[in-house]
C-alpha positions as MATLAB code, in Angstrom:
seq = 'YKTSVIATSALREAKNRDEFLKKAKEATGLDIEIISGEEEARKTSLGMLLGITIPKTALMADIGGGSTELIFIRQRKPELVHSLNLGVVYLADKYMKNDPPLKKDLGHMDRHISMEIGTIVRPFSELITHNSKLKTVFVGTAGTVTTLSAISQHLTKFEHNKIHNSKLTIEEIRNIFSKISTITAKERVKYHPFEPERLDIIVPGTIILLKILETFGFKEVIVSNYGLREGILLELYRKTKT';
ca = [
     139.379 -228.375  297.885;
     142.732 -229.872  297.127;
     145.985 -229.933  298.884;
     148.924 -230.604  297.188;
     152.212 -231.280  299.452;
     155.378 -230.729  298.005;
     159.377 -230.645  299.200;
     162.127 -228.899  298.060;
     166.161 -229.229  298.245;
     165.705 -230.443  301.679;
     164.325 -233.798  300.984;
     165.596 -233.724  297.301;
     168.886 -234.165  299.273;
     167.760 -236.374  302.172;
     169.801 -239.117  302.893;
     166.373 -241.111  304.712;
     163.715 -239.124  302.453;
     161.737 -242.534  301.430;
     161.494 -243.508  305.247;
     160.613 -239.871  305.733;
     157.858 -240.276  302.332;
     156.344 -242.869  304.365;
     156.316 -241.956  307.808;
     154.715 -238.867  306.598;
     151.824 -240.899  304.264;
     151.163 -242.727  307.806;
     150.724 -239.625  309.459;
     148.892 -237.271  307.489;
     147.501 -239.850  304.727;
     149.001 -237.226  302.159;
     151.438 -237.988  299.380;
     154.450 -236.054  299.205;
     155.859 -234.673  295.441;
     159.320 -233.946  295.227;
     160.385 -231.590  292.732;
     163.126 -231.031  290.731;
     165.657 -227.884  291.389;
     164.288 -226.682  287.550;
     160.495 -227.535  288.812;
     161.159 -225.318  291.556;
     162.358 -222.582  289.958;
     159.565 -222.376  287.050;
     156.852 -222.346  290.082;
     158.129 -219.917  291.679;
     158.686 -217.328  288.782;
     154.860 -217.832  288.619;
     154.069 -216.627  292.101;
     157.340 -213.899  291.920;
     155.242 -212.061  289.303;
     152.116 -211.664  290.938;
     151.681 -207.735  291.328;
     154.742 -206.768  289.734;
     154.773 -205.020  286.341;
     158.193 -206.015  284.757;
     159.435 -205.288  280.585;
     159.460 -208.264  278.151;
     162.597 -210.047  280.548;
     164.017 -210.566  283.673;
     166.216 -212.552  285.564;
     164.727 -213.903  288.584;
     166.065 -215.250  291.969;
     164.843 -217.235  294.707;
     167.673 -217.183  297.433;
     166.672 -220.266  299.538;
     167.644 -222.128  302.479;
     168.751 -225.274  300.582;
     169.604 -223.602  297.334;
     168.984 -220.467  295.008;
     167.052 -220.792  291.806;
     167.908 -218.215  288.587;
     165.296 -217.849  286.191;
     165.590 -216.192  282.895;
     161.329 -215.368  281.884;
     161.120 -213.528  278.794;
     156.987 -212.247  278.058;
     156.597 -213.385  281.632;
     157.246 -217.775  280.889;
     160.470 -219.264  282.132;
     162.824 -219.905  279.487;
     166.017 -220.604  281.386;
     166.257 -222.180  284.352;
     168.861 -223.387  287.237;
     169.286 -224.067  291.142;
     172.187 -223.420  292.147;
     173.362 -225.522  295.328;
     173.619 -222.523  297.396;
     171.117 -222.511  300.187;
     171.666 -219.675  303.093;
     170.711 -222.460  305.570;
     173.602 -224.591  304.680;
     176.607 -222.038  303.898;
     175.381 -220.616  307.272;
     176.639 -223.259  309.537;
     179.208 -224.134  307.322;
     181.149 -220.725  307.394;
     179.495 -218.603  310.438;
     180.602 -220.785  313.121;
     182.060 -217.416  315.229;
     180.041 -214.323  316.359;
     180.696 -211.923  314.585;
     181.482 -213.956  312.372;
     185.391 -214.016  311.053;
     186.690 -211.998  307.849;
     188.486 -214.814  306.804;
     185.605 -217.119  306.620;
     183.410 -214.577  305.139;
     186.032 -214.388  302.311;
     186.066 -218.134  302.045;
     182.044 -218.152  301.684;
     182.388 -215.586  299.319;
     184.632 -217.490  297.100;
     182.889 -220.713  297.381;
     179.706 -218.502  296.229;
     181.225 -217.269  293.468;
     182.626 -220.326  291.973;
     179.165 -222.192  291.875;
     177.258 -218.596  290.354;
     180.371 -218.962  287.898;
     179.214 -222.769  286.937;
     175.780 -220.589  284.915;
     177.359 -217.119  283.925;
     177.885 -218.029  280.255;
     173.952 -219.280  279.162;
     171.994 -216.622  281.346;
     174.442 -213.667  280.464;
     173.795 -214.767  276.560;
     169.979 -214.030  277.188;
     171.105 -210.679  278.591;
     172.709 -209.718  276.002;
     170.937 -211.046  273.212;
     167.807 -209.049  274.763;
     169.605 -206.331  275.801;
     167.572 -204.023  273.842;
     164.805 -205.169  275.926;
     165.978 -204.143  279.298;
     166.072 -207.034  281.104;
     165.298 -206.375  284.689;
     166.199 -208.463  288.041;
     163.772 -209.864  290.583;
     164.555 -211.446  293.620;
     162.255 -213.165  296.630;
     162.674 -215.224  299.414;
     163.652 -214.168  303.345;
     166.793 -212.651  302.618;
     165.553 -210.097  299.704;
     162.484 -208.900  302.012;
     164.560 -208.802  305.089;
     167.102 -206.232  303.134;
     164.064 -204.315  302.177;
     162.591 -203.745  305.063;
     166.209 -202.754  306.806;
     166.485 -200.119  304.087;
     163.367 -198.914  305.068;
     163.534 -198.759  308.554;
     160.113 -200.755  309.533;
     159.662 -202.469  312.691;
     156.792 -204.981  311.697;
     156.110 -206.692  308.196;
     154.369 -204.761  305.879;
     153.689 -206.283  303.007;
     152.697 -203.362  300.676;
     156.152 -201.646  301.404;
     158.232 -204.474  300.827;
     156.194 -206.240  297.604;
     157.386 -204.482  294.837;
     159.975 -202.054  296.078;
     163.500 -201.564  295.102;
     166.756 -201.791  297.082;
     169.502 -200.730  295.050;
     173.055 -202.530  294.937;
     174.890 -199.459  296.887;
     172.282 -199.927  300.066;
     172.556 -203.489  299.915;
     176.173 -202.986  300.138;
     176.110 -199.924  302.538;
     173.510 -202.718  304.502;
     175.892 -205.807  304.785;
     179.093 -203.511  305.677;
     176.776 -203.234  308.833;
     175.601 -206.780  309.848;
     178.228 -208.538  308.624;
     181.064 -206.998  311.077;
     178.812 -207.557  314.395;
     177.122 -210.330  316.796;
     173.969 -211.549  316.158;
     172.497 -209.856  319.093;
     173.732 -206.552  318.020;
     172.073 -207.277  314.060;
     168.251 -207.348  316.319;
     168.252 -203.661  316.253;
     168.391 -203.541  312.262;
     165.469 -206.152  312.097;
     163.514 -206.713  315.379;
     159.909 -208.744  313.744;
     162.232 -211.767  312.689;
     165.941 -212.153  314.514;
     165.949 -215.672  313.230;
     166.616 -214.749  310.100;
     169.448 -212.574  311.118;
     171.990 -214.937  311.310;
     170.945 -216.475  307.297;
     170.818 -213.075  305.843;
     174.961 -212.910  305.766;
     175.074 -215.439  303.087;
     171.844 -214.451  301.341;
     173.506 -211.060  301.054;
     176.482 -212.523  299.534;
     174.834 -214.483  297.309;
     172.528 -211.934  296.348;
     175.325 -209.403  295.661;
     177.190 -211.521  293.801;
     174.452 -212.105  291.558;
     173.967 -208.454  290.825;
     177.408 -208.089  290.448;
     178.060 -210.978  287.820;
     175.402 -209.719  285.438;
     175.484 -205.759  285.879;
     172.775 -204.890  287.680;
     171.917 -202.064  289.768;
     169.289 -202.590  291.433;
     166.480 -205.646  292.220;
     163.239 -205.489  292.184;
     161.553 -207.354  295.504;
     159.124 -209.189  295.203;
     157.256 -211.270  298.249;
     155.640 -213.939  296.847;
     157.249 -217.165  295.325;
     156.809 -220.710  295.336;
     153.814 -221.373  297.778;
     151.915 -219.039  295.783;
     153.243 -220.398  292.384;
     151.716 -223.561  293.260;
     148.805 -222.392  294.284;
     148.204 -220.330  290.996;
     149.029 -223.293  289.374;
     146.230 -225.527  291.470;
     143.437 -222.766  290.952;
     143.970 -222.611  287.362;
     144.064 -226.709  287.102;
     140.095 -226.101  288.842;
     139.289 -224.125  285.954;
     140.563 -226.343  283.116;
];
């Protein structure tokens, strides 16, 4: 069998990454490949599409802990990818120092996210407009999106078959956000009892998701429970067949 070890934004940005890579190699005998944000987005898109039927074009987003990847695909192939410096862990650490979060801090976080997304609006909007006849859809992956789907369906345990390929409307997302953003972390557990560790980062993640939907004019998101890991596995599998 073949083992592939991939590192993303945490090691891309770590000041001591060379030291970490050396110690990891000594401890495991494995080489770690640090991939760029663009390569992360490309691999993620491969995984996200597994088990999902979409039209010819789609905008895809992977809202992660250290970054958010946006991918425009045509005929199931990435045409434009961009890695945004918007990670839910970083945003939660910076703007959610109070429990429940202060309204002014949520406002600051909202503006931060809007400014970052604003830097890449034009190229993606042009592609969406140019392909308007193809009815571009929006697909999202990672913990924020799957957690919101679970909350909307009132699930008490993680059920892949109910979450993967489900849909969330922008109204549903706004309604959930209005509830979870004004209460304490302890109170949020009642909405999502099986993964309480996600309940702080879901607030910034939901703002990112809403901003993407609003910015590009989408009314709903198709939820994928697959992403980078599955994309890496798919590429490894294909390489063994060539």
